[in-house]
Amino acid sequence: MVIFSLQQRSLVFAKSFTLNIPIFDAQNSRLKNYISNLRNIATFAVILLHVAAPFVLQFNKISFASWQLANLLDSMLRFGVPVFVMISGAVLLDRSEPLSTFLSKRLKRVLLPFLFWSIVYFVFVYAGSFQKLSMLQLLQTLFNKLLKGTYYHLWYVYMILGIYLFVPIIRKWAQNSTKQELQYFLFLWAVTLLINTNVAKYLPSVEVLYFSRYLGYFILGYYLDKHVSTSRPKNNLYLMCFVFGAALTFLSTSYLSVKQNHLNITYYNYLSPNVCLLSIGIFLSGKSLLHNSSKLSINLDKHSYGIYLVHVLVLHYVYRFTAYLTFDKNSPLWLLMYIISISIITYLVSYALIWVLALPKKLRPLIT
């Protein structure tokens, strides 16, 4: 039995693995139910990933069985970020609105909560230094942190903002492209995913990076929503995509880590073919099955951006309040129970906190 405390390990892991999650588009009645439900699943998946991730970092420090459990969970949950970007592409590229309207709505929706919570995290991190620094030094430090992110999970905001700035241009191209032209783009993008694997050394030095990174997921979400029809008879195929992608991630990470006798996370990369495959499986499964909605699911989705922004702070205090708990982290069963329970608590507390803070209408735009 050991006393558990993972706050520092979580921070190290997140910085090392660049884990995290994205910006969520505002919920409205016109959105398809599967989009709303997928977003809720991905939100919880990211929290679950953040709780499981520090145990992956403990390769050779906990039992191999427990590490493999953490590796399996991490491998299965890699779809969070890609699915969020795909959702944004499916929602935003299928709209038609003036440039000024798009920029004002998106920037207001994204920037206000981002700036508010960035300052909250800045205070959280630097509160102990306030008396040691002058006001000018504090402002300079805040400015420098805002350029890169005041906390590790905010990296996604910078990435999605970069995509959003090009949406008015990409949207025109996507809406006027044929299915074959979209497939051609996605093929070139898929080639760039191989750059993040061991196959890269066999690729020719042809510059294809213009088609690379998260823009591909953005276009992929639009393509799957617009041009790929789903049906229940195909559900096994979607499941196979997820299982094969997750299995490849799990087995590759396990094999490389054991072979090199140190943790190797090459195939955890969101921009890798295996993660792309499992993300497609989740997205199409959601499109096929998640048609029903409820007031609760809609409300959870409405606050999903706020939940994402606050969940790391909540997780910090959940760890503090549960630090007295003891459990055998070398036991996969106990470890699984711990990860699930901490994740559920963090999700529910994050939702409750955002819901309460967003009650005043004037404060709501800053919160979620």
Tab-separated table of C-alpha atoms in Angstrom:
chain	number	residue	atom	x	y	z
A	1	MET	CA	0.000	0.000	0.000
A	2	VAL	CA	1.306	3.428	-0.886
A	3	ILE	CA	0.222	6.986	-0.316
A	4	PHE	CA	-0.812	8.566	-3.580
A	5	SER	CA	0.111	12.057	-4.790
A	6	LEU	CA	0.403	12.777	-8.490
A	7	GLN	CA	0.099	16.540	-8.895
A	8	GLN	CA	3.724	17.089	-9.919
A	9	ARG	CA	3.824	13.942	-12.032
A	10	SER	CA	0.711	15.077	-13.889
A	11	LEU	CA	2.363	18.378	-14.757
A	12	VAL	CA	5.571	16.712	-15.917
A	13	PHE	CA	3.696	14.162	-17.997
A	14	ALA	CA	1.480	16.742	-19.618
A	15	LYS	CA	4.408	18.926	-20.570
A	16	SER	CA	6.369	15.972	-21.870
A	17	PHE	CA	3.517	14.398	-23.808
A	18	THR	CA	1.725	17.655	-24.809
A	19	LEU	CA	-1.555	16.161	-23.742
A	20	ASN	CA	-4.685	18.092	-23.733
A	21	ILE	CA	-7.759	19.112	-25.407
A	22	PRO	CA	-9.349	21.810	-27.510
A	23	ILE	CA	-11.799	24.619	-27.973
A	24	PHE	CA	-15.423	23.722	-28.275
A	25	ASP	CA	-17.893	25.455	-30.509
A	26	ALA	CA	-20.965	27.043	-28.921
A	27	GLN	CA	-23.947	24.753	-28.553
A	28	ASN	CA	-27.133	25.649	-30.367
A	29	SER	CA	-30.310	23.889	-31.423
A	30	ARG	CA	-29.128	23.497	-35.008
A	31	LEU	CA	-26.253	21.188	-34.083
A	32	LYS	CA	-26.735	17.507	-34.727
A	33	ASN	CA	-27.240	15.387	-31.632
A	34	TYR	CA	-24.293	13.143	-32.402
A	35	ILE	CA	-21.980	16.164	-32.418
A	36	SER	CA	-23.146	17.173	-28.947
A	37	ASN	CA	-22.865	13.638	-27.583
A	38	LEU	CA	-19.448	13.057	-29.135
A	39	ARG	CA	-18.179	16.254	-27.556
A	40	ASN	CA	-19.329	15.143	-24.108
A	41	ILE	CA	-17.628	11.781	-24.537
A	42	ALA	CA	-14.403	13.423	-25.687
A	43	THR	CA	-14.495	15.866	-22.769
A	44	PHE	CA	-14.659	13.070	-20.231
A	45	ALA	CA	-12.105	11.042	-22.196
A	46	VAL	CA	-9.570	13.853	-21.902
A	47	ILE	CA	-10.062	14.090	-18.136
A	48	LEU	CA	-9.718	10.319	-17.866
A	49	LEU	CA	-6.572	10.522	-19.966
A	50	HIS	CA	-5.059	13.145	-17.684
A	51	VAL	CA	-5.667	10.996	-14.632
A	52	ALA	CA	-4.247	7.855	-16.258
A	53	ALA	CA	-1.301	9.554	-17.961
A	54	PRO	CA	1.024	9.999	-14.946
A	55	PHE	CA	1.036	6.245	-14.413
A	56	VAL	CA	2.342	5.733	-17.944
A	57	LEU	CA	5.202	8.001	-16.947
A	58	GLN	CA	6.071	5.531	-14.175
A	59	PHE	CA	7.477	2.925	-16.535
A	60	ASN	CA	9.741	0.590	-14.538
A	61	LYS	CA	8.533	2.272	-11.312
A	62	ILE	CA	5.253	0.401	-10.890
A	63	SER	CA	4.364	-3.184	-11.711
A	64	PHE	CA	4.435	-4.031	-15.403
A	65	ALA	CA	0.774	-5.078	-15.261
A	66	SER	CA	-0.277	-1.703	-13.814
A	67	TRP	CA	1.843	0.140	-16.356
A	68	GLN	CA	0.271	-1.859	-19.166
A	69	LEU	CA	-3.177	-0.935	-17.849
A	70	ALA	CA	-2.250	2.746	-17.911
A	71	ASN	CA	-0.758	2.277	-21.377
A	72	LEU	CA	-3.956	0.610	-22.587
A	73	LEU	CA	-6.160	3.400	-21.214
A	74	ASP	CA	-3.910	6.071	-22.684
A	75	SER	CA	-3.902	4.321	-26.057
A	76	MET	CA	-7.694	4.012	-26.131
A	77	LEU	CA	-8.263	7.631	-25.097
A	78	ARG	CA	-6.019	9.253	-27.699
A	79	PHE	CA	-9.082	10.212	-29.746
A	80	GLY	CA	-9.977	13.194	-27.527
A	81	VAL	CA	-8.067	15.985	-29.263
A	82	PRO	CA	-8.518	14.736	-32.850
A	83	VAL	CA	-12.263	14.268	-32.377
A	84	PHE	CA	-12.628	17.795	-31.004
A	85	VAL	CA	-10.855	19.230	-34.035
A	86	MET	CA	-12.970	17.061	-36.328
A	87	ILE	CA	-16.127	18.304	-34.619
A	88	SER	CA	-15.037	21.897	-35.147
A	89	GLY	CA	-14.452	21.201	-38.831
A	90	ALA	CA	-17.816	19.478	-39.236
A	91	VAL	CA	-19.610	22.402	-37.584
A	92	LEU	CA	-17.747	25.440	-38.896
A	93	LEU	CA	-17.012	24.455	-42.495
A	94	ASP	CA	-20.655	23.701	-43.206
A	95	ARG	CA	-21.810	27.235	-42.404
A	96	SER	CA	-22.126	30.376	-44.462
A	97	GLU	CA	-21.612	33.744	-42.779
A	98	PRO	CA	-19.824	37.034	-43.435
A	99	LEU	CA	-16.154	37.298	-42.492
A	100	SER	CA	-16.832	39.956	-39.836
A	101	THR	CA	-19.568	37.836	-38.246
A	102	PHE	CA	-17.393	34.739	-38.106
A	103	LEU	CA	-14.394	36.521	-36.604
A	104	SER	CA	-16.407	38.410	-34.001
A	105	LYS	CA	-18.359	35.318	-32.909
A	106	ARG	CA	-15.392	32.948	-32.822
A	107	LEU	CA	-12.930	35.340	-31.211
A	108	LYS	CA	-15.435	36.392	-28.571
A	109	ARG	CA	-16.394	32.798	-27.890
A	110	VAL	CA	-12.792	31.613	-27.617
A	111	LEU	CA	-10.778	34.555	-26.328
A	112	LEU	CA	-12.868	35.827	-23.427
A	113	PRO	CA	-12.955	32.549	-21.442
A	114	PHE	CA	-9.366	31.828	-22.488
A	115	LEU	CA	-8.095	35.159	-21.127
A	116	PHE	CA	-10.136	34.852	-17.940
A	117	TRP	CA	-8.910	31.349	-17.116
A	118	SER	CA	-5.371	32.167	-18.229
A	119	ILE	CA	-5.280	34.858	-15.551
A	120	VAL	CA	-6.788	32.428	-13.030
A	121	TYR	CA	-4.022	29.905	-13.745
A	122	PHE	CA	-1.406	32.645	-13.637
A	123	VAL	CA	-2.581	33.618	-10.144
A	124	PHE	CA	-2.695	29.940	-9.186
A	125	VAL	CA	0.937	29.421	-10.230
A	126	TYR	CA	2.485	32.744	-9.172
A	127	ALA	CA	0.457	33.707	-6.104
A	128	GLY	CA	3.433	32.929	-3.862
A	129	SER	CA	5.628	35.345	-5.817
A	130	PHE	CA	3.342	38.373	-5.761
A	131	GLN	CA	5.122	39.980	-2.804
A	132	LYS	CA	8.549	39.339	-4.333
A	133	LEU	CA	7.803	40.964	-7.691
A	134	SER	CA	6.885	44.517	-8.571
A	135	MET	CA	3.694	45.270	-10.451
A	136	LEU	CA	5.697	45.851	-13.619
A	137	GLN	CA	7.473	42.521	-13.246
A	138	LEU	CA	4.167	40.740	-12.677
A	139	LEU	CA	2.661	42.316	-15.790
A	140	GLN	CA	5.732	41.411	-17.836
A	141	THR	CA	5.592	37.838	-16.569
A	142	LEU	CA	1.879	37.609	-17.337
A	143	PHE	CA	2.426	38.979	-20.837
A	144	ASN	CA	5.232	36.498	-21.516
A	145	LYS	CA	3.136	33.611	-20.237
A	146	LEU	CA	0.151	34.642	-22.339
A	147	LEU	CA	2.320	34.366	-25.435
A	148	LYS	CA	2.768	30.616	-24.850
A	149	GLY	CA	0.187	29.652	-22.243
A	150	THR	CA	-0.104	30.171	-18.514
A	151	TYR	CA	-0.744	26.450	-17.975
A	152	TYR	CA	0.074	23.341	-19.967
A	153	HIS	CA	-3.428	22.389	-21.138
A	154	LEU	CA	-4.029	25.751	-22.815
A	155	TRP	CA	-1.787	24.846	-25.772
A	156	TYR	CA	-4.856	23.804	-27.710
A	157	VAL	CA	-6.303	27.299	-27.680
A	158	TYR	CA	-3.321	28.628	-29.595
A	159	MET	CA	-3.528	25.797	-32.112
A	160	ILE	CA	-7.256	26.101	-32.747
A	161	LEU	CA	-7.022	29.881	-33.037
A	162	GLY	CA	-4.509	29.397	-35.829
A	163	ILE	CA	-7.009	27.196	-37.679
A	164	TYR	CA	-9.922	29.538	-36.975
A	165	LEU	CA	-8.099	32.429	-38.635
A	166	PHE	CA	-8.071	30.468	-41.886
A	167	VAL	CA	-11.624	29.095	-41.676
A	168	PRO	CA	-13.184	31.848	-43.859
A	169	ILE	CA	-10.751	30.834	-46.615
A	170	ILE	CA	-10.827	27.076	-46.061
A	171	ARG	CA	-14.627	27.108	-45.871
A	172	LYS	CA	-14.988	28.470	-49.419
A	173	TRP	CA	-12.636	25.804	-50.739
A	174	ALA	CA	-14.279	22.944	-48.815
A	175	GLN	CA	-17.829	23.855	-49.787
A	176	ASN	CA	-16.912	24.159	-53.460
A	177	SER	CA	-14.715	21.082	-53.619
A	178	THR	CA	-15.885	17.775	-54.973
A	179	LYS	CA	-15.759	14.641	-52.870
A	180	GLN	CA	-12.766	13.476	-54.914
A	181	GLU	CA	-10.890	16.741	-54.324
A	182	LEU	CA	-11.421	16.447	-50.579
A	183	GLN	CA	-10.182	12.868	-50.742
A	184	TYR	CA	-7.070	14.057	-52.564
A	185	PHE	CA	-6.325	16.561	-49.801
A	186	LEU	CA	-6.890	13.939	-47.108
A	187	PHE	CA	-4.610	11.493	-48.932
A	188	LEU	CA	-1.782	14.037	-48.929
A	189	TRP	CA	-2.464	14.770	-45.271
A	190	ALA	CA	-2.391	11.052	-44.444
A	191	VAL	CA	1.082	10.869	-45.989
A	192	THR	CA	2.258	13.575	-43.584
A	193	LEU	CA	1.115	11.448	-40.640
A	194	LEU	CA	3.782	8.915	-41.544
A	195	ILE	CA	6.396	11.579	-40.811
A	196	ASN	CA	5.611	11.075	-37.122
A	197	THR	CA	6.396	7.348	-37.226
A	198	ASN	CA	9.392	5.097	-37.855
A	199	VAL	CA	8.351	4.974	-41.517
A	200	ALA	CA	9.571	8.556	-41.987
A	201	LYS	CA	13.079	7.457	-42.978
A	202	TYR	CA	11.671	5.687	-46.028
A	203	LEU	CA	9.766	8.703	-47.352
A	204	PRO	CA	11.117	10.902	-50.176
A	205	SER	CA	12.080	14.490	-49.371
A	206	VAL	CA	9.025	15.948	-51.083
A	207	GLU	CA	7.610	18.917	-49.190
A	208	VAL	CA	4.035	18.057	-48.159
A	209	LEU	CA	3.933	19.873	-44.846
A	210	TYR	CA	1.478	22.418	-46.241
A	211	PHE	CA	-1.139	19.701	-45.809
A	212	SER	CA	-0.024	18.684	-42.342
A	213	ARG	CA	-0.887	18.887	-38.672
A	214	TYR	CA	-4.329	19.584	-37.210
A	215	LEU	CA	-5.738	21.242	-40.317
A	216	GLY	CA	-6.119	17.724	-41.686
A	217	TYR	CA	-8.363	16.677	-38.793
A	218	PHE	CA	-10.402	19.830	-39.371
A	219	ILE	CA	-11.027	18.918	-43.027
A	220	LEU	CA	-11.498	15.248	-42.110
A	221	GLY	CA	-14.340	16.086	-39.716
A	222	TYR	CA	-16.120	18.051	-42.428
A	223	TYR	CA	-15.603	15.234	-44.936
A	224	LEU	CA	-16.878	12.477	-42.632
A	225	ASP	CA	-19.912	14.547	-41.651
A	226	LYS	CA	-20.760	15.669	-45.170
A	227	HIS	CA	-19.751	12.828	-47.455
A	228	VAL	CA	-19.668	9.590	-45.446
A	229	SER	CA	-23.011	7.959	-44.739
A	230	THR	CA	-23.223	5.710	-41.705
A	231	SER	CA	-25.454	2.762	-40.944
A	232	ARG	CA	-25.825	0.181	-38.226
A	233	PRO	CA	-24.546	-2.690	-40.432
A	234	LYS	CA	-21.249	-0.792	-40.681
A	235	ASN	CA	-20.895	-0.348	-36.905
A	236	ASN	CA	-18.572	-3.344	-36.646
A	237	LEU	CA	-16.298	-1.723	-39.227
A	238	TYR	CA	-16.129	1.500	-37.186
A	239	LEU	CA	-15.399	-0.547	-34.066
A	240	MET	CA	-12.638	-2.388	-35.895
A	241	CYS	CA	-11.051	0.946	-36.875
A	242	PHE	CA	-11.037	2.010	-33.241
A	243	VAL	CA	-9.784	-1.338	-31.929
A	244	PHE	CA	-7.048	-1.648	-34.557
A	245	GLY	CA	-5.862	1.936	-34.008
A	246	ALA	CA	-5.869	1.552	-30.225
A	247	ALA	CA	-4.166	-1.851	-30.413
A	248	LEU	CA	-1.429	-0.502	-32.687
A	249	THR	CA	-0.857	2.396	-30.289
A	250	PHE	CA	-0.776	0.105	-27.265
A	251	LEU	CA	1.433	-2.594	-28.762
A	252	SER	CA	3.885	-0.177	-30.383
A	253	THR	CA	4.326	1.803	-27.160
A	254	SER	CA	4.747	-1.377	-25.150
A	255	TYR	CA	7.196	-2.966	-27.593
A	256	LEU	CA	9.392	0.106	-28.044
A	257	SER	CA	9.436	0.922	-24.323
A	258	VAL	CA	10.389	-2.605	-23.306
A	259	LYS	CA	12.954	-2.943	-26.099
A	260	GLN	CA	14.658	0.359	-25.215
A	261	ASN	CA	14.072	-0.047	-21.466
A	262	HIS	CA	12.670	3.460	-21.223
A	263	LEU	CA	9.351	5.031	-22.092
A	264	ASN	CA	8.827	5.618	-25.812
A	265	ILE	CA	5.713	7.584	-26.765
A	266	THR	CA	6.253	7.910	-30.508
A	267	TYR	CA	2.877	6.367	-31.279
A	268	TYR	CA	0.997	8.453	-28.732
A	269	ASN	CA	1.352	11.378	-31.120
A	270	TYR	CA	-2.053	12.742	-32.096
A	271	LEU	CA	-0.658	13.237	-35.599
A	272	SER	CA	0.090	9.570	-36.217
A	273	PRO	CA	-1.793	7.099	-38.459
A	274	ASN	CA	-2.819	4.846	-35.581
A	275	VAL	CA	-4.392	7.691	-33.564
A	276	CYS	CA	-6.072	8.997	-36.711
A	277	LEU	CA	-7.580	5.560	-37.346
A	278	LEU	CA	-9.021	5.138	-33.852
A	279	SER	CA	-10.366	8.711	-33.988
A	280	ILE	CA	-12.170	7.978	-37.263
A	281	GLY	CA	-13.675	4.891	-35.647
A	282	ILE	CA	-14.999	6.913	-32.702
A	283	PHE	CA	-16.315	9.728	-34.900
A	284	LEU	CA	-18.206	7.416	-37.280
A	285	SER	CA	-19.525	5.317	-34.392
A	286	GLY	CA	-20.894	8.483	-32.823
A	287	LYS	CA	-22.429	9.597	-36.107
A	288	SER	CA	-24.085	6.197	-36.483
A	289	LEU	CA	-25.309	5.631	-32.933
A	290	LEU	CA	-25.497	8.838	-30.871
A	291	HIS	CA	-28.720	10.323	-32.212
A	292	ASN	CA	-30.623	10.717	-28.944
A	293	SER	CA	-30.133	13.736	-26.729
A	294	SER	CA	-31.395	15.071	-23.404
A	295	LYS	CA	-31.426	18.326	-21.486
A	296	LEU	CA	-28.529	17.075	-19.385
A	297	SER	CA	-26.350	16.133	-22.358
A	298	ILE	CA	-27.113	19.459	-24.063
A	299	ASN	CA	-26.253	21.360	-20.894
A	300	LEU	CA	-23.021	19.401	-20.443
A	301	ASP	CA	-22.083	20.201	-24.010
A	302	LYS	CA	-22.952	23.855	-23.526
A	303	HIS	CA	-20.392	24.053	-20.717
A	304	SER	CA	-17.808	21.687	-22.247
A	305	TYR	CA	-15.359	24.482	-23.046
A	306	GLY	CA	-15.529	25.743	-19.474
A	307	ILE	CA	-15.144	22.201	-18.141
A	308	TYR	CA	-12.018	21.796	-20.216
A	309	LEU	CA	-10.553	25.095	-19.086
A	310	VAL	CA	-11.133	24.484	-15.381
A	311	HIS	CA	-10.638	20.724	-15.074
A	312	VAL	CA	-6.860	20.849	-14.521
A	313	LEU	CA	-7.326	23.231	-11.609
A	314	VAL	CA	-10.075	21.039	-10.165
A	315	LEU	CA	-7.911	17.944	-10.605
A	316	HIS	CA	-5.143	19.618	-8.602
A	317	TYR	CA	-7.446	20.034	-5.611
A	318	VAL	CA	-9.024	16.599	-6.034
A	319	TYR	CA	-5.524	15.180	-5.707
A	320	ARG	CA	-4.947	17.263	-2.572
A	321	PHE	CA	-8.207	16.214	-0.927
A	322	THR	CA	-7.637	12.543	-1.748
A	323	ALA	CA	-3.926	12.494	-0.847
A	324	TYR	CA	-4.717	10.660	2.391
A	325	LEU	CA	-6.096	7.696	0.468
A	326	THR	CA	-3.880	4.651	0.235
A	327	PHE	CA	-4.054	1.982	-2.425
A	328	ASP	CA	-1.783	-0.512	-4.075
A	329	LYS	CA	-0.921	1.075	-7.413
A	330	ASN	CA	0.899	-2.137	-8.342
A	331	SER	CA	-2.511	-3.790	-8.507
A	332	PRO	CA	-4.181	-3.143	-11.911
A	333	LEU	CA	-7.669	-3.523	-10.402
A	334	TRP	CA	-7.076	-0.955	-7.665
A	335	LEU	CA	-5.392	1.343	-10.131
A	336	LEU	CA	-8.319	1.127	-12.543
A	337	MET	CA	-10.809	1.873	-9.769
A	338	TYR	CA	-8.748	4.857	-8.662
A	339	ILE	CA	-8.408	6.329	-12.148
A	340	ILE	CA	-12.118	6.007	-12.901
A	341	SER	CA	-13.275	7.427	-9.574
A	342	ILE	CA	-10.902	10.416	-9.669
A	343	SER	CA	-11.968	11.141	-13.253
A	344	ILE	CA	-15.672	11.067	-12.430
A	345	ILE	CA	-15.196	13.323	-9.401
A	346	THR	CA	-13.127	15.800	-11.428
A	347	TYR	CA	-15.665	15.890	-14.248
A	348	LEU	CA	-18.656	16.396	-11.967
A	349	VAL	CA	-16.965	19.049	-9.826
A	350	SER	CA	-15.761	20.883	-12.939
A	351	TYR	CA	-19.257	20.886	-14.397
A	352	ALA	CA	-20.835	22.031	-11.125
A	353	LEU	CA	-18.287	24.831	-10.734
A	354	ILE	CA	-18.765	26.099	-14.299
A	355	TRP	CA	-22.557	25.839	-14.015
A	356	VAL	CA	-22.589	27.938	-10.838
A	357	LEU	CA	-20.114	30.528	-12.112
A	358	ALA	CA	-22.059	30.875	-15.369
A	359	LEU	CA	-25.389	31.613	-13.652
A	360	PRO	CA	-24.938	35.429	-13.804
A	361	LYS	CA	-25.516	36.374	-17.456
A	362	LYS	CA	-22.900	39.118	-17.389
A	363	LEU	CA	-20.252	36.734	-16.100
A	364	ARG	CA	-21.174	33.815	-18.386
A	365	PRO	CA	-19.146	34.934	-21.473
A	366	LEU	CA	-15.994	34.886	-19.333
A	367	ILE	CA	-16.589	31.428	-17.879
A	368	THR	CA	-17.609	29.090	-20.692
